[in-house]
Short mmCIF file of C-alpha atoms in Angstrom, two decimals:
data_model
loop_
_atom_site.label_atom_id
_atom_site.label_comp_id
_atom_site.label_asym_id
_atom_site.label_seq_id
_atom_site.Cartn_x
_atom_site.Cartn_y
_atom_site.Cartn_z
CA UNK A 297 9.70 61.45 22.22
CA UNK A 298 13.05 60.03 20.55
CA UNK A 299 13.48 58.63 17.45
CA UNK A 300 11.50 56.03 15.96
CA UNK A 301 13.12 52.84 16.08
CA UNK A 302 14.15 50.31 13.26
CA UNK A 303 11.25 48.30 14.38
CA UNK A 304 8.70 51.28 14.27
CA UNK A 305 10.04 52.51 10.91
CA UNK A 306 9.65 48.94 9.01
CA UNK A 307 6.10 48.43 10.66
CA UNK A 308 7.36 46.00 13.54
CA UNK A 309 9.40 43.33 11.64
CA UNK A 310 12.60 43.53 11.61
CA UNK A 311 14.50 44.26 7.60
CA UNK A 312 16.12 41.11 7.31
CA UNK A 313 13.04 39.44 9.11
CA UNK A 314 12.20 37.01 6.10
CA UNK A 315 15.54 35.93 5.10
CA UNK A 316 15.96 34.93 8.99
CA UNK A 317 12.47 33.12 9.08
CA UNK A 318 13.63 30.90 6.31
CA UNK A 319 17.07 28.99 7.13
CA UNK A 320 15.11 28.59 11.12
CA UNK A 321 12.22 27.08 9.28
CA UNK A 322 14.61 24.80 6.69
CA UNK A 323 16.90 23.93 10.33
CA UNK A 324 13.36 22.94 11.95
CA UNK A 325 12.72 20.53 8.71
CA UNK A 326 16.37 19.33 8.95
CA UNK A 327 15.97 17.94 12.30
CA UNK A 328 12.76 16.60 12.04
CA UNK A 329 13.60 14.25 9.10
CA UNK A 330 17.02 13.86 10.80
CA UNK A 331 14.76 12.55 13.85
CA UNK A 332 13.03 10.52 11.45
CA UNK A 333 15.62 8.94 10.21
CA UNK A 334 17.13 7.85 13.16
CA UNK A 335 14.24 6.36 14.60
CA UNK A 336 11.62 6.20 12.19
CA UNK A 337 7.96 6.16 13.37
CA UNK A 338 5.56 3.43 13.58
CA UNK A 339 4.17 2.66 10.45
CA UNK A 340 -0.03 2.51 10.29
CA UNK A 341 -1.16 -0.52 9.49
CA UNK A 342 -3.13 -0.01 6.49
CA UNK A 343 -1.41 1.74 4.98
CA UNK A 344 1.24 -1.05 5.45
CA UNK A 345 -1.47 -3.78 3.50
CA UNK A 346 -2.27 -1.24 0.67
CA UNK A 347 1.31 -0.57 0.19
CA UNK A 348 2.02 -4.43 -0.19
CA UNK A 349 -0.46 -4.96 -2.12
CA UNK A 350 0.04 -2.36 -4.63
CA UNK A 351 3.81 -3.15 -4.53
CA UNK A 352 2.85 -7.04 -5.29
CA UNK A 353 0.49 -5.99 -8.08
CA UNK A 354 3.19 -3.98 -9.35
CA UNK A 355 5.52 -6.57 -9.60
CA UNK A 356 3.36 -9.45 -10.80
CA UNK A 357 2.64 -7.38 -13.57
CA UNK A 358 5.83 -6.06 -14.39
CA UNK A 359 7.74 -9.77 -13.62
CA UNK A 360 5.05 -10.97 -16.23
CA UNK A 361 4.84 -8.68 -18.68
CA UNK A 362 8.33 -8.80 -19.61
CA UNK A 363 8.70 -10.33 -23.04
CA UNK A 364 9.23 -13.81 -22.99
CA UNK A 365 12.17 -14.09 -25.84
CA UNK A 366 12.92 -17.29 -25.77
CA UNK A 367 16.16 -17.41 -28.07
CA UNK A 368 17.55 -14.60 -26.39
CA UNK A 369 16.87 -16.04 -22.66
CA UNK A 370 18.51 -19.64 -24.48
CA UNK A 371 21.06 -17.76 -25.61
CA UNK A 372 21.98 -16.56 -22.29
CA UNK A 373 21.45 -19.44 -20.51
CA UNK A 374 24.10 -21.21 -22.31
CA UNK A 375 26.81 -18.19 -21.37
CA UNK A 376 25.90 -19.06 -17.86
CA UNK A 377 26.37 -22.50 -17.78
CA UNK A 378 29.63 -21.93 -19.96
CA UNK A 379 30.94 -19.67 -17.37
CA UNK A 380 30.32 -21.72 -14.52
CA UNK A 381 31.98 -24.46 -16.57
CA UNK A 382 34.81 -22.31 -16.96
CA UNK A 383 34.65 -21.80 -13.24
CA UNK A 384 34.47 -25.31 -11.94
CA UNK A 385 30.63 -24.75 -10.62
CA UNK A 386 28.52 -26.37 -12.87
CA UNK A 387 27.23 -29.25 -10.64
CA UNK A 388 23.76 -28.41 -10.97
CA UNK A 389 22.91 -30.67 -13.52
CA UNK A 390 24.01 -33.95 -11.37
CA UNK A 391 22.34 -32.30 -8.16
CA UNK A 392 19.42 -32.02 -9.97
CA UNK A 393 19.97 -36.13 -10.79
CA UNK A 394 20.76 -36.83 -7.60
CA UNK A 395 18.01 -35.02 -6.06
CA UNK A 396 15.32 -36.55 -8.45
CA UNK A 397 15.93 -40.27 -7.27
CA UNK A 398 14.56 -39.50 -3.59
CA UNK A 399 10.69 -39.05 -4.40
CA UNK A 400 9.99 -37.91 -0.93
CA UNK A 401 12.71 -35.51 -0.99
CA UNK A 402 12.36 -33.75 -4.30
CA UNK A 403 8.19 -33.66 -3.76
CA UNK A 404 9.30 -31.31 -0.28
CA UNK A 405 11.45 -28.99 -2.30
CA UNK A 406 8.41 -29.06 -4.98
CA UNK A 407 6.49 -27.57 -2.60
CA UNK A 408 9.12 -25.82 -0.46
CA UNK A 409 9.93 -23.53 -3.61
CA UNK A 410 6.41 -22.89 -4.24
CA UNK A 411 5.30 -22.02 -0.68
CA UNK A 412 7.92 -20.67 1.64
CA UNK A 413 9.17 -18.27 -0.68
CA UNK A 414 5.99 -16.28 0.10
CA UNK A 415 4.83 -17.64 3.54
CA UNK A 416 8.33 -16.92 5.62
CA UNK A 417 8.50 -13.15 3.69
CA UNK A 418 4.99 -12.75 4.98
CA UNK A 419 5.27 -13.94 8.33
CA UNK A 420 8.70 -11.83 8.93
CA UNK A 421 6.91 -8.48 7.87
CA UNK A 422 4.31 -9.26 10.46
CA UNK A 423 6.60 -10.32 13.05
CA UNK A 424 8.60 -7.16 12.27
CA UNK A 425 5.45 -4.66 12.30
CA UNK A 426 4.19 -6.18 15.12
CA UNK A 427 7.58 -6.57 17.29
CA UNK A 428 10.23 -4.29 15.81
CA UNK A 429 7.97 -0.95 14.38
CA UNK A 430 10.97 1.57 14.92
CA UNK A 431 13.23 -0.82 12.50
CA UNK A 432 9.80 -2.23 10.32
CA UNK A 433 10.16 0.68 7.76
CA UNK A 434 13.81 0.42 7.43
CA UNK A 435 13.77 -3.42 6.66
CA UNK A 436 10.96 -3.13 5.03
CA UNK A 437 12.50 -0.83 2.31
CA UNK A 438 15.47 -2.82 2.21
CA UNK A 439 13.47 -6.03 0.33
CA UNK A 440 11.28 -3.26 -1.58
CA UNK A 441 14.38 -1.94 -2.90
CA UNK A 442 15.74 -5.51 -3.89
CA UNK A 443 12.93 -6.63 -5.98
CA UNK A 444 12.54 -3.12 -7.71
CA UNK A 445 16.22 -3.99 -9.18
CA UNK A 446 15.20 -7.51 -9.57
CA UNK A 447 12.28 -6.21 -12.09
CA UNK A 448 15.22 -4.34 -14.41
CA UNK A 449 17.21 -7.86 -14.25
CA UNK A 450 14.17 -9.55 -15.43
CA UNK A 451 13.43 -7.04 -18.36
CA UNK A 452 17.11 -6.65 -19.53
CA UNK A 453 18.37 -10.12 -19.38
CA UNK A 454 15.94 -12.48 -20.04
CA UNK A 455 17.03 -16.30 -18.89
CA UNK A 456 15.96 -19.22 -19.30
CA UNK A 457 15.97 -21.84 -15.73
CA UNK A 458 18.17 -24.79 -16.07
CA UNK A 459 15.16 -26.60 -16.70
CA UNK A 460 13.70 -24.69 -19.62
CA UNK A 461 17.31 -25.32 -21.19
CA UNK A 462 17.44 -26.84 -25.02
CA UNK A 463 19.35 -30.46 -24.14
CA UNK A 464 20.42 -28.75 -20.99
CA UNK A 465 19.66 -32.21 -19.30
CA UNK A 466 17.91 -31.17 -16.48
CA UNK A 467 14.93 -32.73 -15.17
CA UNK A 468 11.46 -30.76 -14.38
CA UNK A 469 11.02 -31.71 -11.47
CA UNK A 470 7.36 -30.31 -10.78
CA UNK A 471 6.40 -32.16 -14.19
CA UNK A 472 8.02 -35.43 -12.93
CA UNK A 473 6.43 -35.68 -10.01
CA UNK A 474 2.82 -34.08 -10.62
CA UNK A 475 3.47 -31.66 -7.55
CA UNK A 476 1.56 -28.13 -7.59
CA UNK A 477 1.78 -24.92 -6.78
CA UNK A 478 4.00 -24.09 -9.38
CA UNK A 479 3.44 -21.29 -11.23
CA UNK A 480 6.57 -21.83 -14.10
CA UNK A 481 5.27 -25.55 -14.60
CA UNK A 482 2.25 -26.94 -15.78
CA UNK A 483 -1.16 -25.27 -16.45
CA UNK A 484 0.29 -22.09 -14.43
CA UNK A 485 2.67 -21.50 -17.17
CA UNK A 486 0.53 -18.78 -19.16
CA UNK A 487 0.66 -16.86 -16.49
CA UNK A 488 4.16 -16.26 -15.31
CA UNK A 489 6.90 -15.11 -17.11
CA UNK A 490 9.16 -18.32 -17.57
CA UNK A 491 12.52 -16.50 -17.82
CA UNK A 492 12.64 -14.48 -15.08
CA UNK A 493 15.33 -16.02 -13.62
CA UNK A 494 18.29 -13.77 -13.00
CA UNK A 495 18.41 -12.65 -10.28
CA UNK A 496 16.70 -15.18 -8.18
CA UNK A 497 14.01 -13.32 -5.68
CA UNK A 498 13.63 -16.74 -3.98
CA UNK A 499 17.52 -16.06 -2.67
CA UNK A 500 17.32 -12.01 -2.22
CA UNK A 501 13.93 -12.47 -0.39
CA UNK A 502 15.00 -15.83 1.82
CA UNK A 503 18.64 -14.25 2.59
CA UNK A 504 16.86 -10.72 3.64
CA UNK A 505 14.56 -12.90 5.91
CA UNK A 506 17.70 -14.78 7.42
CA UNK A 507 19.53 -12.44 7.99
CA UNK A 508 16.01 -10.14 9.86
CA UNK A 509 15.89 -13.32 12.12
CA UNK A 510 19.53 -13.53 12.98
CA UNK A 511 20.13 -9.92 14.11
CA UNK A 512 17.22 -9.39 15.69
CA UNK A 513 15.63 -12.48 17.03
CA UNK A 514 16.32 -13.33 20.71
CA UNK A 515 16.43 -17.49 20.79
CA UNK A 516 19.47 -19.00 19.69
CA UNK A 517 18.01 -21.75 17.81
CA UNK A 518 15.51 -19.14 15.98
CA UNK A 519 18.94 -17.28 15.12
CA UNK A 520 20.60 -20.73 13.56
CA UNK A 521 17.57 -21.46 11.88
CA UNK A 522 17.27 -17.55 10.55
CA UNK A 523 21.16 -18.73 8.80
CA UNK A 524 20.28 -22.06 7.61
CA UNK A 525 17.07 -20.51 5.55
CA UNK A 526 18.36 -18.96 2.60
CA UNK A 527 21.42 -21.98 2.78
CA UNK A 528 17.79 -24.56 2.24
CA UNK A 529 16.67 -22.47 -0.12
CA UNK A 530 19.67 -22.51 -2.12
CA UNK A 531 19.61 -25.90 -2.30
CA UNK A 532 16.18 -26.64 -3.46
CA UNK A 533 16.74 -23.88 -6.14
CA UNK A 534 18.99 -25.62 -7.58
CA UNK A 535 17.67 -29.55 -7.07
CA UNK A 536 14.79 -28.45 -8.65
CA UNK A 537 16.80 -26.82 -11.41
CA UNK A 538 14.95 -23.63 -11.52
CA UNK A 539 18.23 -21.51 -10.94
CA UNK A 540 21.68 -21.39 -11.48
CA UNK A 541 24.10 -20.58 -8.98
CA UNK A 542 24.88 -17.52 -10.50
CA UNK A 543 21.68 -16.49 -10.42
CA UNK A 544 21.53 -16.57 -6.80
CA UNK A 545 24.69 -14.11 -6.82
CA UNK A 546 22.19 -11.84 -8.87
CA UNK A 547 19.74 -12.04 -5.98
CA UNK A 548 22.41 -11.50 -3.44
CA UNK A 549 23.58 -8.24 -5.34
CA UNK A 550 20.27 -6.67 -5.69
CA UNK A 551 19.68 -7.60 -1.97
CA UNK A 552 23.14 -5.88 -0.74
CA UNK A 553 22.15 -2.88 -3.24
CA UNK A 554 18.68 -2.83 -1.23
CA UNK A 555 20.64 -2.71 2.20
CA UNK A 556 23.21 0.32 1.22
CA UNK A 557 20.09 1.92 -0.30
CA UNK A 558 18.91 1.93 3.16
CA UNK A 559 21.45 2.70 5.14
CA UNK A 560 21.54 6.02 2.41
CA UNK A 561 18.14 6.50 3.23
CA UNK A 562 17.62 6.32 7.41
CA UNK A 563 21.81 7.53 8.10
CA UNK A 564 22.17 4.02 10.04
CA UNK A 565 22.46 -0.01 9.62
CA UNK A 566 18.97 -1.00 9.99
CA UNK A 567 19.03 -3.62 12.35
CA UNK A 568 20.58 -0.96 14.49
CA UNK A 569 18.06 1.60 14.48
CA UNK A 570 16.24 1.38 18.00
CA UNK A 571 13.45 -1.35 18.01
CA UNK A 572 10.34 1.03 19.34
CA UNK A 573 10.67 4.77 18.09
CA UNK A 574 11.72 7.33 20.48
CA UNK A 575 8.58 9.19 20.57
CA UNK A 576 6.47 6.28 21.56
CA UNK A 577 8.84 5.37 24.54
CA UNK A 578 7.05 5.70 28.32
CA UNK A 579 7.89 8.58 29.87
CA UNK A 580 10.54 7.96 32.66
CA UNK A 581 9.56 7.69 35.94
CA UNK A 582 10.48 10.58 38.22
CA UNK A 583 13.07 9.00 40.68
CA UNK A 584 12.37 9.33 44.47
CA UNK A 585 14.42 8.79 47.34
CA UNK A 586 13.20 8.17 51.11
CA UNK A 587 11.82 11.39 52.95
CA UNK A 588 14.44 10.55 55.62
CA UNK A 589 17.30 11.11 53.45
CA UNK A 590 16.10 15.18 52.93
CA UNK A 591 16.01 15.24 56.70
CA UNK A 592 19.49 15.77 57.16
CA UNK A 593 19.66 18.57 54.87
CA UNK A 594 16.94 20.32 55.81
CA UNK A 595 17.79 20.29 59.35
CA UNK A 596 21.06 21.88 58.67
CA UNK A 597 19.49 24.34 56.50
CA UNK A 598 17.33 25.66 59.23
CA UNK A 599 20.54 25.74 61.60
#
């Protein structure tokens, strides 16, 4: 018999055998979260409710346990309203005027600002889940991601609304009018953190579901009303005087910081990532042709 082998002689691996198990295993991981990323899979759905939850609790608790300093959230309030003097934007105060003569009006923005902040969110995470699961994680992070640097805005520079301003002028609406469903006016004050205003989450979270609608939404007149959303919501924000307009440019900041965060994240725009993931496509049908048209072929192969 010959010589034993390299195989033989190192027991049947091969010397190098580990080091080349490694990198194959580390490519197989590569592509599999590379997969992942480029069409994420369907997300279960409770795992979706706990994780909304939790994330909720979380930032209820955060958003409300930030220290409520009051001359330091004054203090800043007046450097906004100075700089957007100094800009030539500091209309808020006479919208806010304006706004409070129309009693129907103002009540609707009462209880726009209280309810649709939360309702439209809601119902565009279910319509996503339900309708868009290869792009439902994706979105999904991009508002997570907003509202985490929202909760560092909230804890580092404290604000105070227009309406909380000493001889800012404004008018409390919600107090005004006796409207609920407040929770930074009347008895829901002890509760919530009244100078968490910069950046507003009512703008991040209403722009974030615009622009969900717009891209993806198949109806024209859904996609128009997807735009004019966060435009409303800008306006009642500021008729009922619980932001300043630079605080919506802190919500539109965090929200563009949530969207590149993504795009880090899955290696694509998210509205762009395919709608149902790949692996949950139907298989394609096998494609068959009339017998007749194998006829001629066969015939000639026989010749």
């Amino acid at each position: 018999m010959g010589e034993p082998t390299e195989i033989q002689q190192n027991g049947g691996r091969m010397p190098d055998g580990a080091t080349r198990a490694a990198p194959s295993r580390t490519a197989a991981l590569r592509v599999r979260v590379r997969e992942q990323r480029r069409s994420p899979a369907r997300p279960r759905i409770w795992f979706e409710l706990a994780l909304i939850g939790l994330s909720y609790w979380i930032y209820s608790l955060v958003r409300n346990a930030v220290p409520e300093q009051e001359s330091v959230a004054q203090k800043h309030a007046g450097w906004i309203w100075d700089l957007e003097h100094s800009l030539g934007i500091a209309v808020e105060r006479s919208i806010n005027h304006a706004v409070d003569g129309v009693g129907w009006l103002i009540t609707g923005m009462n209880y726009y600002y209280a309810t649709l902040h939360f309702v439209v969110t809601i119902g565009v995470l279910v319509w996503l889940y339900r309708w868009h699961p290869g792009r439902y994680g994706a979105v999904r992070t991009v508002l997570f991601v907003t509202t985490a640097i929202a909760l560092v805005g909230f804890y580092f520079f404290p604000l105070a609304p227009p309406r909380l301003m000493t001889d800012g002028g404004f008018i409390d609406t919600v107090k005004t009018h006796g409207t609920w469903g407040s929770m930074a006016s009347g008895p829901a004050t002890h509760v919530s953190n009244q100078f968490a205003a910069m950046p507003s989450m009512h703008i991040g979270w209403s722009t974030w579901c615009g622009l969900t609608i717009f891209y993806l939404a198949r109806r024209t007149w859904v996609r128009v009303l997807g735009l004019l959303y966060p435009v409303a919501t800008l306006v009642v924000i500021v008729a009922t005087a619980n932001h300043f307009w630079m605080d919506a440019v802190g919500g539109l900041l965090c929200l563009l910081v949530g969207f590149l965060a993504a795009r880090w994240l899955y290696h694509s725009w998210v509205y762009a990532l395919p709608r149902v993931p790949v692996r949950e496509e139907p298989p394609a049908e096998p494609v068959t042709v009339p017998e007749q048209w194998s006829e001629p072929a066969v015939s000639s192969a026989r010749r």
